Coordinates of C-alpha atoms and ligand atoms in Angstrom, one line a residue:
M1 CA 56.0 61.5 173.5
K2 CA 57.6 64.9 173.3
I3 CA 59.8 65.9 176.3
D4 CA 61.4 69.4 176.6
L5 CA 63.6 69.7 179.8
H6 CA 64.7 73.3 179.6
T7 CA 62.2 76.2 179.6
H8 CA 62.0 79.6 181.2
S9 CA 59.1 81.7 182.5
A10 CA 58.7 85.4 183.4
I11 CA 59.7 84.4 186.9
S12 CA 63.2 84.7 185.5
D13 CA 64.0 86.0 182.0
G14 CA 61.3 84.2 179.9
E15 CA 58.4 86.0 178.3
D16 CA 55.4 84.0 179.7
A17 CA 53.9 83.6 183.1
P18 CA 54.1 80.0 184.3
D19 CA 50.5 79.2 183.4
T20 CA 50.9 80.7 179.9
L21 CA 54.0 78.6 179.4
V22 CA 52.0 75.5 180.4
A23 CA 49.3 76.4 177.9
K24 CA 51.9 76.9 175.1
A25 CA 53.6 73.6 176.0
L26 CA 50.2 71.8 175.6
A27 CA 49.5 73.6 172.3
A28 CA 53.0 72.5 171.1
G29 CA 52.1 68.8 171.8
L30 CA 54.5 68.4 174.7
K31 CA 53.9 65.7 177.3
V32 CA 56.7 66.8 179.7
I33 CA 58.4 70.1 180.4
A34 CA 60.9 71.0 183.0
L35 CA 60.6 74.6 184.2
T36 CA 64.2 75.6 184.6
D37 CA 64.1 79.3 185.6
H38 CA 67.4 80.9 186.5
D39 CA 68.3 80.5 190.2
T40 CA 64.7 80.3 191.5
F41 CA 61.9 77.7 192.1
D42 CA 59.3 80.4 192.4
G43 CA 57.4 79.6 189.1
L44 CA 56.9 75.9 189.9
A45 CA 53.8 76.1 192.0
A46 CA 51.9 78.1 189.4
A47 CA 53.1 75.9 186.5
S48 CA 52.3 72.7 188.3
A49 CA 48.8 74.0 189.2
A50 CA 48.1 75.0 185.6
A51 CA 49.2 71.6 184.4
A52 CA 47.1 69.6 186.8
D53 CA 44.7 67.3 185.0
T54 CA 45.9 68.4 181.5
G55 CA 48.2 65.4 180.8
L56 CA 51.3 67.6 180.9
Q57 CA 54.0 66.8 183.5
V58 CA 56.0 69.6 185.0
L59 CA 59.3 68.3 186.2
T60 CA 60.9 70.3 189.0
G61 CA 63.8 72.1 187.5
I62 CA 66.3 75.0 187.9
E63 CA 69.1 76.5 185.8
L64 CA 71.8 77.3 188.4
S65 CA 74.4 80.0 187.7
T66 CA 77.8 78.5 188.3
Q67 CA 81.3 79.4 187.2
E68 CA 84.5 77.6 186.3
R69 CA 87.7 79.6 186.4
G70 CA 85.6 82.8 186.1
V71 CA 83.7 81.6 183.1
S72 CA 79.9 81.3 183.4
V73 CA 78.6 77.7 183.3
H74 CA 74.8 77.0 183.4
L75 CA 73.9 73.8 185.4
L76 CA 70.4 72.3 185.1
G77 CA 69.1 70.5 188.2
Y78 CA 66.1 68.2 188.0
G79 CA 64.1 66.9 191.0
A80 CA 65.6 69.0 193.8
R81 CA 63.8 69.1 197.1
T82 CA 62.7 72.8 196.8
D83 CA 62.9 73.2 200.6
D84 CA 66.6 72.3 200.9
G85 CA 68.1 74.9 203.2
A86 CA 71.6 75.0 201.8
L87 CA 70.4 75.1 198.2
L88 CA 67.9 77.9 199.0
A89 CA 70.6 79.9 200.8
E90 CA 72.9 79.7 197.8
L91 CA 70.1 80.6 195.4
H92 CA 69.4 83.7 197.5
T93 CA 73.0 84.7 197.3
I94 CA 73.1 84.3 193.6
R95 CA 69.9 86.3 193.1
Q96 CA 71.3 89.1 195.3
G97 CA 74.3 89.3 192.9
R98 CA 71.9 89.5 190.0
T99 CA 70.0 92.4 191.6
S100 CA 73.0 94.3 192.9
R101 CA 74.7 94.7 189.6
I102 CA 71.7 96.4 187.9
P103 CA 72.6 100.0 189.1
A104 CA 76.2 99.6 187.9
M105 CA 75.0 98.3 184.5
C106 CA 72.6 101.3 184.2
A107 CA 75.4 103.7 185.1
Q108 CA 77.8 102.3 182.5
L109 CA 75.1 102.3 179.8
S110 CA 74.1 105.9 180.7
A111 CA 77.8 106.9 180.5
A112 CA 77.8 105.4 177.0
G113 CA 74.8 107.5 176.0
L114 CA 72.0 105.0 176.7
R115 CA 70.1 106.6 179.4
I116 CA 68.3 104.0 181.5
T117 CA 67.7 103.7 185.2
P118 CA 67.2 100.7 187.6
A119 CA 63.5 101.6 187.8
D120 CA 63.3 101.1 184.0
V121 CA 64.8 97.6 184.4
L122 CA 62.6 96.7 187.3
A123 CA 59.5 97.8 185.3
Q124 CA 60.5 95.3 182.6
A125 CA 61.1 92.6 185.1
A126 CA 57.6 93.1 186.5
G127 CA 58.3 91.5 189.9
A128 CA 60.5 88.6 188.7
P129 CA 62.7 87.5 191.6
S130 CA 65.6 86.6 189.3
L131 CA 66.8 89.6 187.4
G132 CA 69.1 89.3 184.4
R133 CA 70.6 91.1 181.5
P134 CA 67.6 90.2 179.3
H135 CA 65.6 92.6 181.6
V136 CA 68.1 95.3 180.9
A137 CA 67.8 94.5 177.2
D138 CA 64.1 94.9 177.4
A139 CA 64.5 98.3 179.0
L140 CA 66.8 99.3 176.1
I141 CA 64.2 98.0 173.6
E142 CA 61.4 100.0 175.4
K143 CA 63.6 103.2 175.1
G144 CA 64.1 102.5 171.4
Y145 CA 67.9 102.0 171.7
V146 CA 67.9 98.5 170.2
A147 CA 65.4 96.4 168.3
N148 CA 65.6 93.1 170.2
R149 CA 67.5 91.2 172.9
A150 CA 70.0 89.7 170.5
E151 CA 71.0 93.2 169.4
A152 CA 71.2 94.4 173.0
F153 CA 73.6 91.6 173.8
E154 CA 75.7 92.0 170.7
H155 CA 76.4 95.7 171.2
W156 CA 75.9 96.4 174.8
L157 CA 75.5 93.5 177.3
A158 CA 77.8 90.7 176.3
E159 CA 81.0 90.3 178.2
G160 CA 83.4 93.1 177.1
K161 CA 80.6 95.4 176.0
P162 CA 80.0 98.8 177.6
G163 CA 77.0 97.6 179.8
Y164 CA 78.6 94.4 181.1
V165 CA 79.1 93.9 184.8
H166 CA 80.3 90.7 186.3
R167 CA 78.1 88.9 188.9
Y168 CA 78.5 86.3 191.5
A169 CA 78.0 82.6 190.6
V170 CA 78.7 79.4 192.6
P171 CA 81.8 77.3 191.7
L172 CA 80.7 74.5 189.4
E173 CA 81.7 71.5 191.5
Q174 CA 80.0 73.1 194.5
G175 CA 76.9 73.7 192.5
I176 CA 76.8 70.0 191.5
A177 CA 77.3 69.0 195.1
L178 CA 74.5 71.3 196.4
L179 CA 72.0 70.1 193.8
R180 CA 72.9 66.4 194.4
A181 CA 72.6 66.9 198.2
A182 CA 69.1 68.2 197.5
G183 CA 68.2 65.0 195.6
A184 CA 68.7 66.5 192.1
V185 CA 70.1 65.1 188.9
T186 CA 72.6 67.5 187.3
V187 CA 73.0 68.3 183.6
L188 CA 75.2 70.9 182.0
A189 CA 73.2 73.3 180.0
H190 CA 74.5 74.0 176.5
P191 CA 78.1 73.1 177.5
W192 CA 79.6 73.9 174.1
G193 CA 77.6 77.1 173.6
R194 CA 79.0 80.6 173.9
G195 CA 81.6 81.0 176.6
S196 CA 81.5 77.7 178.5
H197 CA 83.1 75.6 175.8
T198 CA 86.5 77.1 176.7
V199 CA 86.4 75.5 180.2
L200 CA 84.2 72.5 179.6
T201 CA 86.7 70.5 177.6
P202 CA 86.1 66.7 177.1
V203 CA 88.8 66.0 179.7
R204 CA 87.0 68.2 182.2
I205 CA 83.6 66.8 181.4
R206 CA 84.9 63.3 181.9
D207 CA 86.3 64.4 185.3
L208 CA 83.0 66.0 186.3
V209 CA 81.1 62.8 185.5
L210 CA 83.5 60.3 186.8
R211 CA 84.7 62.1 190.0
H212 CA 82.3 64.9 190.8
G213 CA 78.8 63.5 190.4
L214 CA 77.7 65.2 187.2
D215 CA 74.9 63.2 185.6
G216 CA 75.2 64.4 182.1
F217 CA 74.9 67.3 179.6
E218 CA 72.7 68.8 176.9
V219 CA 73.5 67.6 173.4
D220 CA 70.7 68.8 171.2
H221 CA 70.5 72.6 171.8
T222 CA 70.4 75.5 169.3
D223 CA 73.8 76.7 170.6
H224 CA 75.4 73.4 169.4
D225 CA 76.2 72.8 165.7
A226 CA 76.1 69.4 164.1
N227 CA 79.8 68.6 164.9
A228 CA 79.4 69.5 168.5
R229 CA 76.3 67.3 168.9
V230 CA 78.1 64.3 167.3
A231 CA 81.1 64.7 169.6
L232 CA 79.0 65.3 172.7
R233 CA 76.8 62.3 172.0
M234 CA 79.9 60.1 171.7
L235 CA 81.2 61.4 174.9
G236 CA 77.9 60.7 176.6
R237 CA 77.9 57.1 175.4
E238 CA 81.5 56.6 176.5
L239 CA 80.7 57.9 180.0
D240 CA 77.2 56.3 180.2
A241 CA 76.1 59.9 181.0
V242 CA 72.6 61.4 180.7
T243 CA 72.4 63.3 177.4
T244 CA 69.4 65.5 176.7
G245 CA 67.8 67.7 174.1
S246 CA 65.8 70.8 174.9
S247 CA 64.6 74.1 173.5
D248 CA 65.8 76.6 176.2
F249 CA 62.5 78.4 175.5
H250 CA 62.3 82.1 176.5
G251 CA 59.4 83.2 174.3
R252 CA 60.0 86.3 172.1
G253 CA 63.4 87.0 173.7
K254 CA 64.9 84.0 171.9
P255 CA 63.0 83.6 168.7
L256 CA 65.2 80.7 167.4
N257 CA 64.2 78.5 170.4
P258 CA 60.6 77.5 170.1
L259 CA 59.2 74.9 172.5
G260 CA 60.0 71.4 171.5
I261 CA 62.6 72.4 168.8
N262 CA 64.9 69.8 170.6
T263 CA 63.6 67.1 172.8
T264 CA 64.8 64.3 175.2
T265 CA 64.0 60.7 174.6
P266 CA 61.5 58.9 176.9
E267 CA 64.3 56.4 177.9
T268 CA 66.5 59.3 179.1
Y269 CA 63.6 60.9 180.9
G270 CA 63.0 57.6 182.6
E271 CA 66.6 57.4 183.6
I272 CA 66.5 60.9 185.1
L273 CA 63.3 60.0 187.1
Q274 CA 65.0 56.9 188.4
R275 CA 68.1 58.8 189.5
I276 CA 66.0 61.4 191.3
A277 CA 64.1 58.7 193.2
A278 CA 67.3 56.9 194.1
R279 CA 68.7 60.2 195.5
G280 CA 65.6 61.0 197.5
G281 CA 64.7 64.0 195.3
T282 CA 61.2 65.3 194.4
A283 CA 60.4 65.1 190.7
F284 CA 57.1 66.7 190.9
L285 CA 55.9 69.4 193.3
E286 CA 52.6 67.6 194.0
D287 CA 54.7 64.6 195.3
R288 CA 56.0 66.6 198.3
Ligands
AMP1 P1 72.5 86.9 182.9 O1 71.6 85.8 183.5 O2 72.2 88.2 183.4 O3 73.9 86.5 182.9 O4 72.1 86.9 181.3 C1 72.3 85.8 180.6 C2 71.0 85.3 180.0 O5 70.6 86.1 178.9 C3 71.1 83.9 179.4 O6 70.7 82.9 180.3 C4 70.2 83.9 178.2 O7 68.9 83.5 178.6 C5 70.1 85.3 177.8 N1 70.8 85.6 176.6 C6 72.2 85.5 176.4 N2 72.5 85.9 175.2 C7 71.4 86.3 174.6 C8 71.1 86.8 173.2 N3 72.0 87.0 172.3 N4 69.8 87.0 172.9 C9 68.8 86.8 173.9 N5 69.0 86.3 175.1 C10 70.3 86.1 175.5
ZN2 ZN1 67.6 82.9 180.3
FE3 FE1 71.5 78.9 179.9
FE4 FE1 68.2 78.5 179.9

């Protein structure tokens, strides 16, 4: 039973419409996916509808933009009640921060000689409610300035590069609390991937699990090398935390992350469902 708990659709910065994502998940032999678009639940209805009567379960998910001491930390939430007012208000604020930085990014890139406009970026986003640097990357690809998203990030969009503009994110502890209050299970996405490893030390992760309600963290992820996975797995065992594996699928934009490249065990998935139920969350949209 193949379970992939971290995937993106074109409702944020993935390639595929939610129904296409579901078709690809079925073709990849998956039995469960979580749709974890950045800072929005908007793709869930279409994904759940597409998965009805196919044998694929679509777990309600989100990848929340949080920050710890100014460093970006991605927090996965599973089984949130998608009508929770406080959570929806925070998501709205985060998405506004995503949108409002686009003109500044375009201005900085244009000053550096890469002439793109907010309209070019919005054309690439094609109505996605959650805008991100990958959409700016796609505009740069369309104009012929770079070959792919990886190159766009490396030269222009990563922190410290000419097109980078900071954006708002919710403090990590507050993000955990918001998701839990909405009934969700919280799992750090790629904690020892780029950036966040500097703030998510073992000491801090222990503190988050033991004192701040964090449920667990991703272990098997393409951003983690073999040593990181061993250490994180041991930490998970010590803390009796939920440890997951996932693809972080984005389609073409992340060619090294095909669906199902990393998976979560059925036992861990069962534990996540139990915790959601105990917290009054909603694992599947059709259970509302
Ligand atoms: P943002 O949400 O605007 O902060 O942009 C960050 C997103 O861009 C991440 O969530 C990734 O999905 C994506 N990303 C980051 N680095 C790369 C890369 N090197 N290649 C492709 N996508 C990337
Ligand atoms: Zn993404
Ligand atoms: Fe992420
Ligand atoms: Fe992701």
